[in-house]
């Protein structure tokens, strides 16, 4: 089967390719008026209109769909079928490509069902506030021009997939919930693992595997136990570790930022000020002043 974007003459303005999010590829395009034919899609494709209304014709599975696509509307095209699109004006769209294996994995782990019974349905020019919200959050991550956080990107991908299965499948499986949170031993293992790898861009799959849970159940149970999503907890741990290093007064702020896993100094500054209430420079300067006063007192009493 073909990768649909191999057929396009233009390159994406933004792409998640370098971020290595598991199961999903997110790309933002500005397309000129065009016609696109793909023999068979390798991935399930969600296209979100991020710009002005445009007229679209789609030929899919022997049917012809034609409509004015409004801002925020989605076109959901399942994998495995030939398809053709024709649009007559410039468009700004966000393409979300989900691997069928990733969908099947979520069906098995989250819904404890048989993925062979699940069929993703075609949907044309449909409003869906939940998918629009997730798409906007993913787009904001791409626009940040920073490597970001794999925990966050993969959390959004899982939330998107669960919603897709619930809302756009022939069978509507039910999620089995456990409301007790993580056990003390599993929570301890996760917390220690995150804190021991603060300088690494960890994957949710990696952490969930450590405690033998699906990504969906891990993220939900972790939040029940800690009151924070995994990516939020990781950021707070990085800020706390940075604060400790700043108070030691031995490293430059830029070096501390990369040591604790932030992309650069500005990335640290943004989260540090949001959580601590002051900039890293203020904490570092206050620590230097405290050390200076302490040393002076020791010199006078020696």
Coordinates of C-alpha atoms in Angstrom, one line a residue:
X1 CA 0.0 0.0 0.0
X2 CA 1.1 3.6 -0.7
X3 CA 2.0 6.3 1.7
X4 CA -0.4 9.0 0.6
X5 CA 2.0 11.9 0.9
X6 CA 4.5 10.3 -1.5
X7 CA 1.9 11.4 -4.1
X8 CA 2.0 15.1 -3.2
X9 CA 4.3 17.5 -5.0
X10 CA 4.7 19.9 -2.0
X11 CA 6.5 19.2 1.3
X12 CA 4.8 19.6 4.8
X13 CA 5.2 23.0 6.5
X14 CA 5.4 21.1 9.8
X15 CA 5.9 17.4 10.6
X16 CA 6.2 15.2 13.7
X17 CA 8.6 12.8 11.9
X18 CA 11.6 13.8 14.0
X19 CA 9.6 13.4 17.3
X20 CA 9.1 9.7 16.8
X21 CA 5.6 9.6 18.3
X22 CA 4.5 6.0 18.5
X23 CA 1.7 5.0 16.2
X24 CA 1.0 8.5 14.7
X25 CA 2.4 10.9 12.1
X26 CA 1.1 14.5 12.2
X27 CA 1.8 16.8 9.3
X28 CA 0.6 20.3 8.4
X29 CA 0.2 21.2 4.8
X30 CA -0.7 24.2 2.7
X31 CA -2.1 22.6 -0.5
X32 CA -2.8 24.4 -3.7
X33 CA -5.8 23.4 -5.8
X34 CA -5.1 19.9 -6.9
X35 CA -6.3 16.3 -7.5
X36 CA -4.8 13.4 -5.6
X37 CA -5.1 9.7 -6.3
X38 CA -3.9 7.0 -3.9
X39 CA -4.3 3.3 -5.0
X40 CA -4.5 2.1 -1.3
X41 CA -3.8 3.9 1.9
X42 CA -1.3 2.3 4.3
X43 CA -2.6 4.3 7.3
X44 CA -6.0 5.5 8.6
X45 CA -6.1 9.2 7.6
X46 CA -7.8 12.1 9.5
X47 CA -7.7 15.4 7.6
X48 CA -8.7 18.5 9.6
X49 CA -9.5 21.8 7.9
X50 CA -7.4 24.5 9.7
X51 CA -8.2 27.3 7.2
X52 CA -11.1 28.6 5.2
X53 CA -14.0 26.6 3.8
X54 CA -13.2 24.7 0.6
X55 CA -15.1 22.5 -1.8
X56 CA -14.0 18.9 -1.8
X57 CA -14.9 15.8 -3.9
X58 CA -13.9 12.4 -2.6
X59 CA -14.2 9.1 -4.4
X60 CA -14.0 6.2 -2.0
X61 CA -15.0 2.5 -2.0
X62 CA -17.3 3.0 -5.0
X63 CA -19.0 6.1 -3.6
X64 CA -18.7 9.9 -4.4
X65 CA -18.8 12.4 -1.6
X66 CA -19.0 16.1 -2.3
X67 CA -19.4 19.0 0.2
X68 CA -18.1 22.3 1.4
X69 CA -15.6 21.5 4.2
X70 CA -16.0 24.0 7.0
X71 CA -13.2 25.0 9.4
X72 CA -12.6 22.3 12.0
X73 CA -14.4 19.6 9.9
X74 CA -12.7 16.3 9.5
X75 CA -12.4 13.8 6.7
X76 CA -11.8 10.3 8.0
X77 CA -10.5 7.9 5.4
X78 CA -9.8 4.3 6.5
X79 CA -6.7 2.4 5.4
X80 CA -6.7 -0.2 2.7
X81 CA -9.0 1.3 0.1
X82 CA -8.3 3.2 -3.1
X83 CA -9.3 6.9 -2.8
X84 CA -9.3 10.1 -4.8
X85 CA -9.6 13.8 -3.7
X86 CA -10.3 16.9 -5.8
X87 CA -10.3 20.4 -4.3
X88 CA -10.5 23.6 -6.2
X89 CA -8.8 26.2 -4.0
X90 CA -5.9 26.6 -1.6
X91 CA -6.3 24.7 1.7
X92 CA -4.6 24.6 5.1
X93 CA -5.0 21.2 6.6
X94 CA -3.6 19.0 9.4
X95 CA -3.1 15.3 8.4
X96 CA -3.2 12.7 11.2
X97 CA -2.0 9.3 10.0
X98 CA -2.7 6.4 12.4
X99 CA -1.0 3.0 11.9
X100 CA -3.5 0.1 11.7
X101 CA -1.3 -1.9 14.1
X102 CA -1.5 0.9 16.6
X103 CA -5.3 0.9 16.4
X104 CA -5.4 -2.8 16.8
X105 CA -3.1 -2.6 19.8
X106 CA -5.4 -0.1 21.5
X107 CA -8.4 -2.3 20.8
X108 CA -6.7 -5.3 22.4
X109 CA -5.3 -3.5 25.4
X110 CA -7.8 -0.8 26.2
X111 CA -11.1 -2.5 25.3
X112 CA -9.9 -6.1 25.8
X113 CA -11.5 -6.9 22.5
X114 CA -10.8 -8.6 19.2
X115 CA -9.3 -6.1 16.8
X116 CA -10.5 -8.3 13.8
X117 CA -14.0 -7.2 14.7
X118 CA -13.2 -3.5 14.5
X119 CA -13.7 -1.6 11.2
X120 CA -13.0 2.1 10.9
X121 CA -15.8 3.9 9.0
X122 CA -15.4 6.6 6.4
X123 CA -16.6 10.0 7.5
X124 CA -16.8 13.0 5.3
X125 CA -16.8 16.7 6.2
X126 CA -17.9 15.9 9.8
X127 CA -17.7 18.3 12.8
X128 CA -16.1 16.6 15.8
X129 CA -15.0 19.0 18.7
X130 CA -13.0 16.3 20.4
X131 CA -10.8 15.5 17.4
X132 CA -10.6 19.2 16.5
X133 CA -9.3 19.9 20.1
X134 CA -6.7 17.1 19.9
X135 CA -5.6 18.2 16.5
X136 CA -5.1 21.7 17.7
X137 CA -3.0 20.5 20.6
X138 CA -0.8 18.4 18.3
X139 CA -0.5 21.3 15.9
X140 CA 0.6 23.6 18.8
X141 CA 3.3 21.0 19.7
X142 CA 4.6 21.2 16.1
X143 CA 4.5 25.0 16.1
X144 CA 6.6 25.2 19.3
X145 CA 9.7 24.5 17.2
X146 CA 11.0 22.4 20.2
X147 CA 11.5 18.7 20.4
X148 CA 8.7 18.8 23.0
X149 CA 7.7 15.8 25.1
X150 CA 7.0 12.3 23.8
X151 CA 4.8 11.6 26.8
X152 CA 2.5 14.4 25.8
X153 CA 2.4 13.6 22.0
X154 CA 1.8 9.9 22.6
X155 CA -0.9 10.7 25.3
X156 CA -2.8 12.8 22.7
X157 CA -2.4 10.0 20.1
X158 CA -3.9 7.5 22.5
X159 CA -6.7 9.8 23.4
X160 CA -7.4 10.3 19.7
X161 CA -7.4 6.6 19.0
X162 CA -9.7 5.7 21.8
X163 CA -12.2 8.4 20.6
X164 CA -11.9 7.1 17.1
X165 CA -12.7 3.5 18.1
X166 CA -15.6 4.7 20.2
X167 CA -17.1 7.0 17.6
X168 CA -16.2 5.7 14.1
X169 CA -16.3 1.9 14.3
X170 CA -18.9 -0.7 13.3
X171 CA -18.6 -2.2 16.8
X172 CA -18.7 0.1 19.9
X173 CA -16.5 -1.5 22.5
X174 CA -16.7 -0.6 26.2
X175 CA -13.6 0.5 28.2
X176 CA -13.1 -1.6 31.4
X177 CA -12.1 0.8 34.1
X178 CA -10.1 0.2 37.3
X179 CA -10.6 3.2 39.6
X180 CA -8.0 2.2 42.3
X181 CA -5.0 3.8 40.7
X182 CA -1.6 2.2 40.4
X183 CA -0.4 -0.1 43.2
X184 CA 2.3 1.3 45.5
X185 CA 5.0 -0.9 44.1
X186 CA 4.1 0.0 40.4
X187 CA 3.9 3.7 41.3
X188 CA 7.3 3.6 43.0
X189 CA 8.8 1.9 40.0
X190 CA 7.4 4.4 37.6
X191 CA 8.4 7.4 39.7
X192 CA 11.9 6.1 40.1
X193 CA 12.2 5.4 36.4
X194 CA 11.1 8.8 35.4
X195 CA 13.4 10.5 37.9
X196 CA 16.4 8.4 36.8
X197 CA 15.9 9.3 33.2
X198 CA 15.0 13.0 33.3
X199 CA 17.5 13.8 30.6
X200 CA 15.8 11.4 28.1
X201 CA 12.7 11.9 26.0
X202 CA 11.0 8.8 27.2
X203 CA 8.1 7.0 25.4
X204 CA 4.9 6.1 27.1
X205 CA 5.2 2.6 25.7
X206 CA 8.6 2.3 27.4
X207 CA 7.1 3.3 30.8
X208 CA 3.9 1.2 30.5
X209 CA 6.0 -1.8 29.5
X210 CA 8.0 -1.5 32.7
X211 CA 4.8 -2.2 34.8
X212 CA 3.0 -4.5 32.3
X213 CA 0.2 -2.1 31.4
X214 CA -1.3 -0.7 28.2
X215 CA -0.4 3.0 27.6
X216 CA -4.1 4.0 28.0
X217 CA -4.5 2.3 31.4
X218 CA -1.0 3.5 32.6
X219 CA -1.7 7.1 31.9
X220 CA -5.2 7.0 33.4
X221 CA -4.1 5.1 36.6
X222 CA -1.0 7.3 37.0
X223 CA -3.1 10.4 37.0
X224 CA -5.5 8.9 39.5
X225 CA -2.5 8.1 41.8
X226 CA -0.5 11.4 41.3
X227 CA -3.1 14.0 40.3
X228 CA -1.0 14.8 37.2
X229 CA -0.6 13.3 33.8
X230 CA 2.8 11.6 33.2
X231 CA 4.1 14.4 31.0
X232 CA 3.1 17.0 33.7
X233 CA 4.8 15.0 36.4
X234 CA 8.0 14.6 34.3
X235 CA 8.2 18.4 33.7
X236 CA 7.7 19.1 37.5
X237 CA 10.5 16.6 38.2
X238 CA 12.8 18.3 35.7
X239 CA 12.0 21.7 37.3
X240 CA 12.7 20.4 40.8
X241 CA 16.0 18.9 39.7
X242 CA 16.9 22.2 37.9
X243 CA 16.1 24.1 41.1
X244 CA 18.5 21.9 43.1
X245 CA 21.3 22.4 40.6
X246 CA 20.6 26.2 40.5
X247 CA 20.9 26.4 44.3
X248 CA 24.3 24.7 44.2
X249 CA 25.5 27.5 42.0
X250 CA 28.1 25.5 40.1
X251 CA 26.5 25.3 36.5
X252 CA 25.3 27.7 33.9
X253 CA 21.5 27.8 33.4
X254 CA 21.8 26.6 29.8
X255 CA 23.8 23.6 30.9
X256 CA 21.3 22.8 33.7
X257 CA 18.5 23.0 31.2
X258 CA 19.9 20.2 29.0
X259 CA 21.1 18.2 32.0
X260 CA 17.6 17.8 33.3
X261 CA 16.0 17.1 29.9
X262 CA 14.7 20.5 28.6
X263 CA 15.3 21.4 25.0
X264 CA 17.2 24.7 25.8
X265 CA 17.3 27.5 28.4
X266 CA 14.1 29.2 27.1
X267 CA 12.3 25.9 27.4
X268 CA 13.4 25.6 31.1
X269 CA 12.6 29.3 31.7
X270 CA 9.0 28.9 30.6
X271 CA 8.2 25.9 32.7
X272 CA 10.3 27.0 35.7
X273 CA 8.6 30.4 36.0
X274 CA 5.2 28.8 35.6
X275 CA 5.8 26.2 38.4
X276 CA 8.1 28.0 40.8
X277 CA 6.9 31.6 40.2
X278 CA 10.2 33.1 39.4
X279 CA 12.9 32.7 36.7
X280 CA 15.9 30.3 37.1
X281 CA 18.1 33.3 37.2
X282 CA 16.4 34.7 40.3
X283 CA 16.9 31.4 42.1
X284 CA 20.5 31.1 41.0
X285 CA 21.3 34.7 42.1
X286 CA 19.6 34.3 45.5
X287 CA 21.6 31.1 46.1
X288 CA 24.8 32.9 45.2
X289 CA 24.0 35.7 47.6
X290 CA 23.2 33.2 50.3
X291 CA 26.4 31.4 49.8
X292 CA 28.4 34.7 49.8
X293 CA 26.8 35.7 53.1
X294 CA 27.3 32.3 54.7
X295 CA 31.0 32.3 53.7
X296 CA 31.5 35.8 55.0
X297 CA 30.0 34.8 58.4
X298 CA 32.2 31.8 58.5
X299 CA 35.3 33.9 57.8
X300 CA 34.4 36.3 60.6
X301 CA 33.9 33.6 63.2
X302 CA 37.0 31.6 62.2

